[in-house]
Amino acid sequence: MQKKLNKIATDTNSFLKKFIQQQKKSELIIPMQYGLFSGGKKIRSKILIDIGTLFNLNYKSLIIIGAAVECIHAYSLIHDDLPCMDNDTIRRGKPSTHIKFGEATAVLAGNSLLTMAFEILSHKKFKIKTNIKNDLINKITECSGHLGIAGGQYLDLSFEHKKVSKKKIIEMETKKTGKLFSFCCAAPLILKNKNEKEIRKFENIGAEIGLLFQVADDLIDYKGSSSDAGKKTGKDKKKGKATLISLLGHENTIKYAKNLIIRINYKIRKYGSNSKNLAETLNYILDRKK
Ligand code: GRG
């Protein structure tokens, strides 16, 4: 698994480095690169490739779409760490972008990474049919805005120190984290020109994978060590964050996550041995320490 992740990370980073090199230079490039190349796992790109494998899709196209996703992910982490958001000083074992470059620069570097995702997908060198390109951009935009990660982040912040129902916590985590995973699961079907119903089915699978990912992240915060995680742990309780652990307890949350894995595997069983890459990724997501 780690070998596969490393290959995807190398291929994604080399695409992104080349893409940036071909652009005109600016002062924001250094903080943008700091947020982009500071050692993320590239798990979202792995999911894209796992789902792409189910449909025999071209690896290079999936890497380009994954590169756009990683730009949005990097932006969301830079903004998430800001004092007005989760106020974190360490990310991936290094000072957060605003600690290294200052708050205003971090905001602008994050904004520029967000827009870079759309530059990558709309670029003329990404040679796919125009209607498919348009559908991909439309979907990733929807997943990033008020109905997706930004909206989920709003809920996360507004739920602090409040008693929140399980349904609301799931809604918040599905938006904040799940929507980008939904895009990763829907994108291969969009590339294959599948119908709306099929795309929606895979978006729902992505939402469940994202929820599993966030629950695992909450478990790391609850029990994991800061040195393994590369970020401070034990923060959720201090900040009064609404998580499934705060509602169901540690053991029941682990059961909940294991049931999610069973449910997702059941939904992809019809793809036979092609689905084993995704099954492996799901176990990795729950067992990971960072
Ligand atoms: C400021 C307009 C505006 C919007 C804010 C900040 C934000 C939008 C959304 C935050 C969403 C967020 C950070 C969700 C947490 C998701 C999560 C668990 C991230 C960690 O992902 P990993 O473990 O990170 O894949 P690596 O380091 O491996 O890349």
mmCIF file of C-alpha atoms and ligand atoms in Angstrom:
data_model
loop_
_atom_site.group_PDB
_atom_site.id
_atom_site.type_symbol
_atom_site.label_atom_id
_atom_site.label_comp_id
_atom_site.label_asym_id
_atom_site.label_seq_id
_atom_site.Cartn_x
_atom_site.Cartn_y
_atom_site.Cartn_z
ATOM 1 C CA MET A 1 0.000 0.000 0.000
ATOM 2 C CA GLN A 2 2.723 2.475 1.015
ATOM 3 C CA LYS A 3 4.616 1.745 -2.242
ATOM 4 C CA LYS A 4 1.472 2.487 -4.281
ATOM 5 C CA LEU A 5 0.883 5.725 -2.350
ATOM 6 C CA ASN A 6 4.516 6.753 -2.886
ATOM 7 C CA LYS A 7 4.249 6.215 -6.651
ATOM 8 C CA ILE A 8 1.038 8.242 -6.839
ATOM 9 C CA ALA A 9 2.641 10.998 -4.724
ATOM 10 C CA THR A 10 5.725 11.100 -6.986
ATOM 11 C CA ASP A 11 3.659 11.214 -10.187
ATOM 12 C CA THR A 12 1.258 13.853 -8.821
ATOM 13 C CA ASN A 13 4.063 16.039 -7.483
ATOM 14 C CA SER A 14 6.048 15.839 -10.703
ATOM 15 C CA PHE A 15 2.950 16.863 -12.715
ATOM 16 C CA LEU A 16 2.365 19.800 -10.324
ATOM 17 C CA LYS A 17 6.023 20.882 -10.359
ATOM 18 C CA LYS A 18 6.041 20.922 -14.172
ATOM 19 C CA PHE A 19 2.709 22.778 -14.264
ATOM 20 C CA ILE A 20 4.021 25.487 -11.905
ATOM 21 C CA GLN A 21 7.351 25.729 -13.771
ATOM 22 C CA GLN A 22 5.485 26.511 -16.985
ATOM 23 C CA GLN A 23 3.697 29.459 -15.360
ATOM 24 C CA LYS A 24 5.057 32.982 -14.917
ATOM 25 C CA LYS A 25 6.764 33.463 -11.535
ATOM 26 C CA SER A 26 5.215 35.288 -8.561
ATOM 27 C CA GLU A 27 6.029 35.920 -4.904
ATOM 28 C CA LEU A 28 3.230 33.568 -3.842
ATOM 29 C CA ILE A 29 4.784 30.523 -5.511
ATOM 30 C CA ILE A 30 7.068 29.739 -2.535
ATOM 31 C CA PRO A 31 4.284 29.629 0.118
ATOM 32 C CA MET A 32 2.044 27.762 -2.362
ATOM 33 C CA GLN A 33 4.745 25.131 -2.894
ATOM 34 C CA TYR A 34 5.264 24.935 0.870
ATOM 35 C CA GLY A 35 1.593 24.015 1.342
ATOM 36 C CA LEU A 36 1.538 21.698 -1.667
ATOM 37 C CA PHE A 37 4.779 19.731 -1.354
ATOM 38 C CA SER A 38 5.170 19.359 2.402
ATOM 39 C CA GLY A 39 4.532 15.618 2.358
ATOM 40 C CA GLY A 40 0.811 14.775 2.170
ATOM 41 C CA LYS A 41 -0.284 11.146 1.824
ATOM 42 C CA LYS A 42 -2.150 11.690 -1.483
ATOM 43 C CA ILE A 43 -4.963 9.449 -0.289
ATOM 44 C CA ARG A 44 -7.572 11.294 -2.380
ATOM 45 C CA SER A 45 -5.571 10.623 -5.557
ATOM 46 C CA LYS A 46 -5.291 6.964 -4.506
ATOM 47 C CA ILE A 47 -9.102 6.729 -4.248
ATOM 48 C CA LEU A 48 -9.415 8.350 -7.698
ATOM 49 C CA ILE A 49 -7.067 5.750 -9.132
ATOM 50 C CA ASP A 50 -8.763 2.866 -7.275
ATOM 51 C CA ILE A 51 -12.143 3.871 -8.741
ATOM 52 C CA GLY A 52 -10.539 4.594 -12.132
ATOM 53 C CA THR A 53 -9.194 1.006 -12.116
ATOM 54 C CA LEU A 54 -12.768 -0.305 -11.875
ATOM 55 C CA PHE A 55 -13.413 1.374 -15.230
ATOM 56 C CA ASN A 56 -10.008 0.789 -16.928
ATOM 57 C CA LEU A 57 -9.277 4.505 -17.139
ATOM 58 C CA ASN A 58 -6.067 6.119 -18.352
ATOM 59 C CA TYR A 59 -3.640 6.627 -15.411
ATOM 60 C CA LYS A 60 -2.252 9.956 -16.703
ATOM 61 C CA SER A 61 -5.718 11.582 -16.845
ATOM 62 C CA LEU A 62 -6.441 10.405 -13.303
ATOM 63 C CA ILE A 63 -3.127 11.878 -12.082
ATOM 64 C CA ILE A 64 -4.041 15.255 -13.621
ATOM 65 C CA ILE A 65 -7.453 15.232 -11.919
ATOM 66 C CA GLY A 66 -5.773 14.094 -8.677
ATOM 67 C CA ALA A 67 -3.314 17.001 -8.957
ATOM 68 C CA ALA A 68 -6.264 19.435 -9.087
ATOM 69 C CA VAL A 69 -7.808 17.713 -6.042
ATOM 70 C CA GLU A 70 -4.504 17.956 -4.136
ATOM 71 C CA CYS A 71 -4.395 21.732 -4.828
ATOM 72 C CA ILE A 72 -7.855 22.134 -3.276
ATOM 73 C CA HIS A 73 -6.877 19.871 -0.389
ATOM 74 C CA ALA A 74 -3.666 21.867 0.253
ATOM 75 C CA TYR A 75 -5.620 25.146 0.195
ATOM 76 C CA SER A 76 -8.149 23.748 2.684
ATOM 77 C CA LEU A 77 -5.375 22.696 5.089
ATOM 78 C CA ILE A 78 -3.639 26.089 4.877
ATOM 79 C CA HIS A 79 -6.926 27.867 5.649
ATOM 80 C CA ASP A 80 -7.956 25.290 8.262
ATOM 81 C CA ASP A 81 -4.777 26.064 10.251
ATOM 82 C CA LEU A 82 -5.387 29.835 10.313
ATOM 83 C CA PRO A 83 -6.011 31.527 13.685
ATOM 84 C CA CYS A 84 -9.597 32.367 12.634
ATOM 85 C CA MET A 85 -10.256 28.667 11.878
ATOM 86 C CA ASP A 86 -8.645 25.807 13.840
ATOM 87 C CA ASN A 87 -5.560 27.817 14.831
ATOM 88 C CA ASP A 88 -2.927 25.107 14.374
ATOM 89 C CA THR A 89 0.781 25.855 14.324
ATOM 90 C CA ILE A 90 2.023 22.445 13.097
ATOM 91 C CA ARG A 91 1.010 20.629 9.916
ATOM 92 C CA ARG A 92 2.711 17.510 8.484
ATOM 93 C CA GLY A 93 5.375 17.859 11.194
ATOM 94 C CA LYS A 94 6.331 21.386 10.034
ATOM 95 C CA PRO A 95 5.247 24.925 10.931
ATOM 96 C CA SER A 96 1.846 25.708 9.355
ATOM 97 C CA THR A 97 1.985 28.010 6.316
ATOM 98 C CA HIS A 98 0.809 31.100 8.259
ATOM 99 C CA ILE A 99 3.484 30.494 10.926
ATOM 100 C CA LYS A 100 6.184 30.302 8.260
ATOM 101 C CA PHE A 101 4.986 33.129 5.967
ATOM 102 C CA GLY A 102 2.416 35.191 7.918
ATOM 103 C CA GLU A 103 -1.358 35.149 7.900
ATOM 104 C CA ALA A 104 -2.095 37.343 4.878
ATOM 105 C CA THR A 105 0.364 35.407 2.704
ATOM 106 C CA ALA A 106 -1.158 32.091 3.841
ATOM 107 C CA VAL A 107 -4.672 33.273 2.925
ATOM 108 C CA LEU A 108 -3.497 34.366 -0.530
ATOM 109 C CA ALA A 109 -1.411 31.224 -1.130
ATOM 110 C CA GLY A 110 -4.478 29.141 -0.194
ATOM 111 C CA ASN A 111 -6.708 31.144 -2.549
ATOM 112 C CA SER A 112 -4.167 30.727 -5.348
ATOM 113 C CA LEU A 113 -4.005 26.946 -4.838
ATOM 114 C CA LEU A 114 -7.794 26.777 -4.992
ATOM 115 C CA THR A 115 -7.863 28.596 -8.310
ATOM 116 C CA MET A 116 -4.902 26.560 -9.609
ATOM 117 C CA ALA A 117 -7.138 23.475 -9.445
ATOM 118 C CA PHE A 118 -9.415 25.057 -12.041
ATOM 119 C CA GLU A 119 -6.444 26.172 -14.165
ATOM 120 C CA ILE A 120 -5.262 22.535 -14.256
ATOM 121 C CA LEU A 121 -8.632 21.087 -15.227
ATOM 122 C CA SER A 122 -9.464 23.759 -17.804
ATOM 123 C CA HIS A 123 -5.961 23.779 -19.353
ATOM 124 C CA LYS A 124 -5.811 23.126 -23.097
ATOM 125 C CA LYS A 125 -3.090 20.517 -22.574
ATOM 126 C CA PHE A 126 -5.571 18.370 -20.599
ATOM 127 C CA LYS A 127 -7.045 16.760 -23.677
ATOM 128 C CA ILE A 128 -10.498 15.417 -22.895
ATOM 129 C CA LYS A 129 -13.858 16.217 -24.492
ATOM 130 C CA THR A 130 -15.061 19.750 -23.655
ATOM 131 C CA ASN A 131 -18.406 18.604 -22.219
ATOM 132 C CA ILE A 132 -16.633 16.126 -19.914
ATOM 133 C CA LYS A 133 -14.134 18.783 -18.833
ATOM 134 C CA ASN A 134 -17.034 21.117 -18.083
ATOM 135 C CA ASP A 135 -18.813 18.429 -16.023
ATOM 136 C CA LEU A 136 -15.622 17.725 -14.033
ATOM 137 C CA ILE A 137 -15.124 21.424 -13.266
ATOM 138 C CA ASN A 138 -18.783 21.812 -12.357
ATOM 139 C CA LYS A 139 -18.623 18.863 -9.931
ATOM 140 C CA ILE A 140 -15.359 19.877 -8.235
ATOM 141 C CA THR A 141 -16.684 23.430 -7.797
ATOM 142 C CA GLU A 142 -19.871 22.168 -6.167
ATOM 143 C CA CYS A 143 -17.829 19.949 -3.816
ATOM 144 C CA SER A 144 -15.563 22.829 -2.742
ATOM 145 C CA GLY A 145 -18.039 25.600 -1.990
ATOM 146 C CA HIS A 146 -20.857 26.241 0.471
ATOM 147 C CA LEU A 147 -22.421 22.829 -0.177
ATOM 148 C CA GLY A 148 -19.039 21.137 0.259
ATOM 149 C CA ILE A 149 -15.831 21.725 2.159
ATOM 150 C CA ALA A 150 -16.355 25.439 2.936
ATOM 151 C CA GLY A 151 -19.931 24.767 4.120
ATOM 152 C CA GLY A 152 -18.767 21.792 6.195
ATOM 153 C CA GLN A 153 -16.012 23.851 7.764
ATOM 154 C CA TYR A 154 -18.611 26.483 8.697
ATOM 155 C CA LEU A 155 -20.708 23.816 10.438
ATOM 156 C CA ASP A 156 -17.612 22.415 12.206
ATOM 157 C CA LEU A 157 -16.793 25.843 13.654
ATOM 158 C CA SER A 158 -20.381 26.681 14.556
ATOM 159 C CA PHE A 159 -20.905 23.343 16.376
ATOM 160 C CA GLU A 160 -18.035 23.974 18.851
ATOM 161 C CA HIS A 161 -19.168 23.639 22.520
ATOM 162 C CA LYS A 162 -22.714 22.699 21.454
ATOM 163 C CA LYS A 163 -24.743 19.526 21.863
ATOM 164 C CA VAL A 164 -25.132 18.307 18.300
ATOM 165 C CA SER A 165 -27.135 15.332 16.985
ATOM 166 C CA LYS A 166 -25.513 12.364 15.215
ATOM 167 C CA LYS A 167 -27.282 13.366 11.984
ATOM 168 C CA LYS A 168 -25.814 16.879 12.141
ATOM 169 C CA ILE A 169 -22.290 15.602 12.921
ATOM 170 C CA ILE A 170 -22.497 13.238 9.944
ATOM 171 C CA GLU A 171 -23.734 16.080 7.725
ATOM 172 C CA MET A 172 -20.829 18.300 8.836
ATOM 173 C CA GLU A 173 -18.147 15.598 8.350
ATOM 174 C CA THR A 174 -19.633 14.485 5.027
ATOM 175 C CA LYS A 175 -19.406 18.063 3.731
ATOM 176 C CA LYS A 176 -16.112 19.149 5.300
ATOM 177 C CA THR A 177 -14.157 16.024 4.343
ATOM 178 C CA GLY A 178 -16.499 13.758 2.402
ATOM 179 C CA LYS A 179 -17.260 16.025 -0.538
ATOM 180 C CA LEU A 180 -13.735 15.962 -1.938
ATOM 181 C CA PHE A 181 -13.805 12.151 -1.688
ATOM 182 C CA SER A 182 -17.216 12.225 -3.425
ATOM 183 C CA PHE A 183 -15.597 14.113 -6.269
ATOM 184 C CA CYS A 184 -12.741 11.559 -6.442
ATOM 185 C CA CYS A 185 -15.283 8.740 -6.757
ATOM 186 C CA ALA A 186 -17.505 10.578 -9.250
ATOM 187 C CA ALA A 187 -14.715 11.882 -11.527
ATOM 188 C CA PRO A 188 -13.847 8.494 -13.138
ATOM 189 C CA LEU A 189 -17.539 7.993 -14.011
ATOM 190 C CA ILE A 190 -17.739 11.506 -15.456
ATOM 191 C CA LEU A 191 -14.648 10.671 -17.574
ATOM 192 C CA LYS A 192 -16.439 7.504 -18.734
ATOM 193 C CA ASN A 193 -19.518 9.569 -19.652
ATOM 194 C CA LYS A 194 -21.751 7.508 -17.306
ATOM 195 C CA ASN A 195 -25.308 8.631 -16.542
ATOM 196 C CA GLU A 196 -26.377 10.808 -13.582
ATOM 197 C CA LYS A 197 -27.716 7.854 -11.599
ATOM 198 C CA GLU A 198 -24.406 5.952 -11.790
ATOM 199 C CA ILE A 199 -22.438 9.112 -10.939
ATOM 200 C CA ARG A 200 -24.663 9.763 -7.907
ATOM 201 C CA LYS A 201 -24.142 6.176 -6.696
ATOM 202 C CA PHE A 202 -20.373 6.699 -6.691
ATOM 203 C CA GLU A 203 -20.674 10.151 -5.116
ATOM 204 C CA ASN A 204 -22.501 8.462 -2.241
ATOM 205 C CA ILE A 205 -19.746 5.855 -1.951
ATOM 206 C CA GLY A 206 -17.259 8.766 -1.849
ATOM 207 C CA ALA A 207 -19.261 10.459 0.910
ATOM 208 C CA GLU A 208 -19.012 7.273 2.994
ATOM 209 C CA ILE A 209 -15.261 6.971 2.316
ATOM 210 C CA GLY A 210 -14.848 10.621 3.355
ATOM 211 C CA LEU A 211 -16.831 10.017 6.516
ATOM 212 C CA LEU A 212 -14.644 6.985 7.279
ATOM 213 C CA PHE A 213 -11.572 9.153 6.666
ATOM 214 C CA GLN A 214 -12.798 11.899 9.015
ATOM 215 C CA VAL A 215 -13.814 9.408 11.722
ATOM 216 C CA ALA A 216 -10.301 7.877 11.490
ATOM 217 C CA ASP A 217 -8.871 11.411 11.760
ATOM 218 C CA ASP A 218 -10.977 12.013 14.888
ATOM 219 C CA LEU A 219 -9.690 8.706 16.324
ATOM 220 C CA ILE A 220 -6.094 9.868 15.680
ATOM 221 C CA ASP A 221 -6.879 13.121 17.500
ATOM 222 C CA TYR A 222 -8.391 11.149 20.411
ATOM 223 C CA LYS A 223 -5.737 8.450 20.861
ATOM 224 C CA GLY A 224 -2.857 9.124 18.461
ATOM 225 C CA SER A 225 0.513 10.686 19.217
ATOM 226 C CA SER A 226 1.444 14.138 17.941
ATOM 227 C CA SER A 227 4.801 12.917 16.609
ATOM 228 C CA ASP A 228 3.172 10.145 14.525
ATOM 229 C CA ALA A 229 0.353 12.429 13.331
ATOM 230 C CA GLY A 230 2.631 15.378 12.450
ATOM 231 C CA LYS A 231 0.103 17.706 14.083
ATOM 232 C CA LYS A 232 -1.166 18.372 17.598
ATOM 233 C CA THR A 233 -3.524 15.670 18.891
ATOM 234 C CA GLY A 234 -6.049 15.832 21.742
ATOM 235 C CA LYS A 235 -7.421 19.123 20.431
ATOM 236 C CA ASP A 236 -11.015 18.119 19.699
ATOM 237 C CA LYS A 237 -11.922 17.652 23.360
ATOM 238 C CA LYS A 238 -10.231 20.911 24.396
ATOM 239 C CA LYS A 239 -12.025 22.827 21.655
ATOM 240 C CA GLY A 240 -15.382 21.188 22.354
ATOM 241 C CA LYS A 241 -15.560 19.811 18.803
ATOM 242 C CA ALA A 242 -18.665 17.855 17.847
ATOM 243 C CA THR A 243 -17.395 14.424 16.715
ATOM 244 C CA LEU A 244 -18.861 10.929 16.696
ATOM 245 C CA ILE A 245 -16.399 10.059 19.504
ATOM 246 C CA SER A 246 -17.860 12.815 21.706
ATOM 247 C CA LEU A 247 -21.330 11.393 21.059
ATOM 248 C CA LEU A 248 -20.866 7.594 20.823
ATOM 249 C CA GLY A 249 -17.602 7.044 22.715
ATOM 250 C CA HIS A 250 -14.324 5.559 21.464
ATOM 251 C CA GLU A 251 -15.297 1.873 21.142
ATOM 252 C CA ASN A 252 -18.623 2.520 19.406
ATOM 253 C CA THR A 253 -16.934 4.911 16.989
ATOM 254 C CA ILE A 254 -14.470 2.181 15.976
ATOM 255 C CA LYS A 255 -17.443 -0.171 15.417
ATOM 256 C CA TYR A 256 -19.161 2.541 13.387
ATOM 257 C CA ALA A 257 -16.047 2.912 11.185
ATOM 258 C CA LYS A 258 -15.719 -0.856 10.690
ATOM 259 C CA ASN A 259 -19.376 -1.032 9.631
ATOM 260 C CA LEU A 260 -18.755 1.757 7.123
ATOM 261 C CA ILE A 261 -15.961 -0.351 5.573
ATOM 262 C CA ILE A 262 -18.292 -3.378 5.342
ATOM 263 C CA ARG A 263 -20.978 -1.212 3.720
ATOM 264 C CA ILE A 264 -18.624 0.321 1.145
ATOM 265 C CA ASN A 265 -17.071 -3.062 0.256
ATOM 266 C CA TYR A 266 -20.579 -4.480 -0.214
ATOM 267 C CA LYS A 267 -21.426 -1.697 -2.669
ATOM 268 C CA ILE A 268 -18.351 -2.363 -4.850
ATOM 269 C CA ARG A 269 -18.439 -6.188 -4.662
ATOM 270 C CA LYS A 270 -19.786 -6.500 -8.211
ATOM 271 C CA TYR A 271 -16.428 -5.309 -9.588
ATOM 272 C CA GLY A 272 -14.798 -8.522 -8.302
ATOM 273 C CA SER A 273 -11.012 -8.629 -8.022
ATOM 274 C CA ASN A 274 -10.738 -5.107 -9.517
ATOM 275 C CA SER A 275 -12.162 -3.766 -6.248
ATOM 276 C CA LYS A 276 -9.382 -5.144 -4.056
ATOM 277 C CA ASN A 277 -7.271 -1.958 -4.401
ATOM 278 C CA LEU A 278 -10.108 0.107 -2.948
ATOM 279 C CA ALA A 279 -10.714 -2.458 -0.177
ATOM 280 C CA GLU A 280 -7.018 -2.207 0.734
ATOM 281 C CA THR A 281 -7.211 1.612 0.800
ATOM 282 C CA LEU A 282 -10.235 1.504 3.145
ATOM 283 C CA ASN A 283 -8.320 -0.637 5.673
ATOM 284 C CA TYR A 284 -5.328 1.685 5.396
ATOM 285 C CA ILE A 285 -7.570 4.694 6.104
ATOM 286 C CA LEU A 286 -8.814 3.214 9.373
ATOM 287 C CA ASP A 287 -5.459 1.767 10.538
ATOM 288 C CA ARG A 288 -3.278 4.765 9.715
ATOM 289 C CA LYS A 289 -1.456 6.734 12.416
ATOM 290 C CA LYS A 290 -1.183 10.011 10.436
HETATM 291 C C1 GRG B 1 -11.593 29.902 4.390
HETATM 292 C C2 GRG B 1 -13.112 30.064 2.396
HETATM 293 C C3 GRG B 1 -12.521 29.240 3.455
HETATM 294 C C4 GRG B 1 -12.810 27.947 3.511
HETATM 295 C C5 GRG B 1 -12.283 27.052 4.479
HETATM 296 C C6 GRG B 1 -10.573 25.250 5.629
HETATM 297 C C7 GRG B 1 -11.711 24.762 4.858
HETATM 298 C C8 GRG B 1 -12.424 25.680 3.986
HETATM 299 C C9 GRG B 1 -12.089 23.533 4.940
HETATM 300 C C10 GRG B 1 -11.364 22.606 5.822
HETATM 301 C C11 GRG B 1 -11.656 21.237 5.507
HETATM 302 C C12 GRG B 1 -10.722 20.362 6.236
HETATM 303 C C13 GRG B 1 -9.346 20.836 6.530
HETATM 304 C C14 GRG B 1 -11.125 19.158 6.570
HETATM 305 C C15 GRG B 1 -10.270 18.216 7.280
HETATM 306 C C16 GRG B 1 -9.961 17.087 6.386
HETATM 307 C C17 GRG B 1 -8.801 16.302 6.862
HETATM 308 C C18 GRG B 1 -9.028 15.217 7.829
HETATM 309 C C19 GRG B 1 -7.588 16.607 6.398
HETATM 310 C C20 GRG B 1 -6.362 15.820 6.576
HETATM 311 O O1 GRG B 1 -6.171 15.146 5.355
HETATM 312 P P1 GRG B 1 -4.944 14.171 5.084
HETATM 313 O O2 GRG B 1 -4.696 13.332 6.294
HETATM 314 O O3 GRG B 1 -3.740 15.181 4.928
HETATM 315 O O4 GRG B 1 -5.182 13.465 3.809
HETATM 316 P P2 GRG B 1 -2.316 14.940 4.253
HETATM 317 O O5 GRG B 1 -1.371 15.719 5.129
HETATM 318 O O6 GRG B 1 -1.991 13.476 4.231
HETATM 319 O O7 GRG B 1 -2.415 15.516 2.880
#
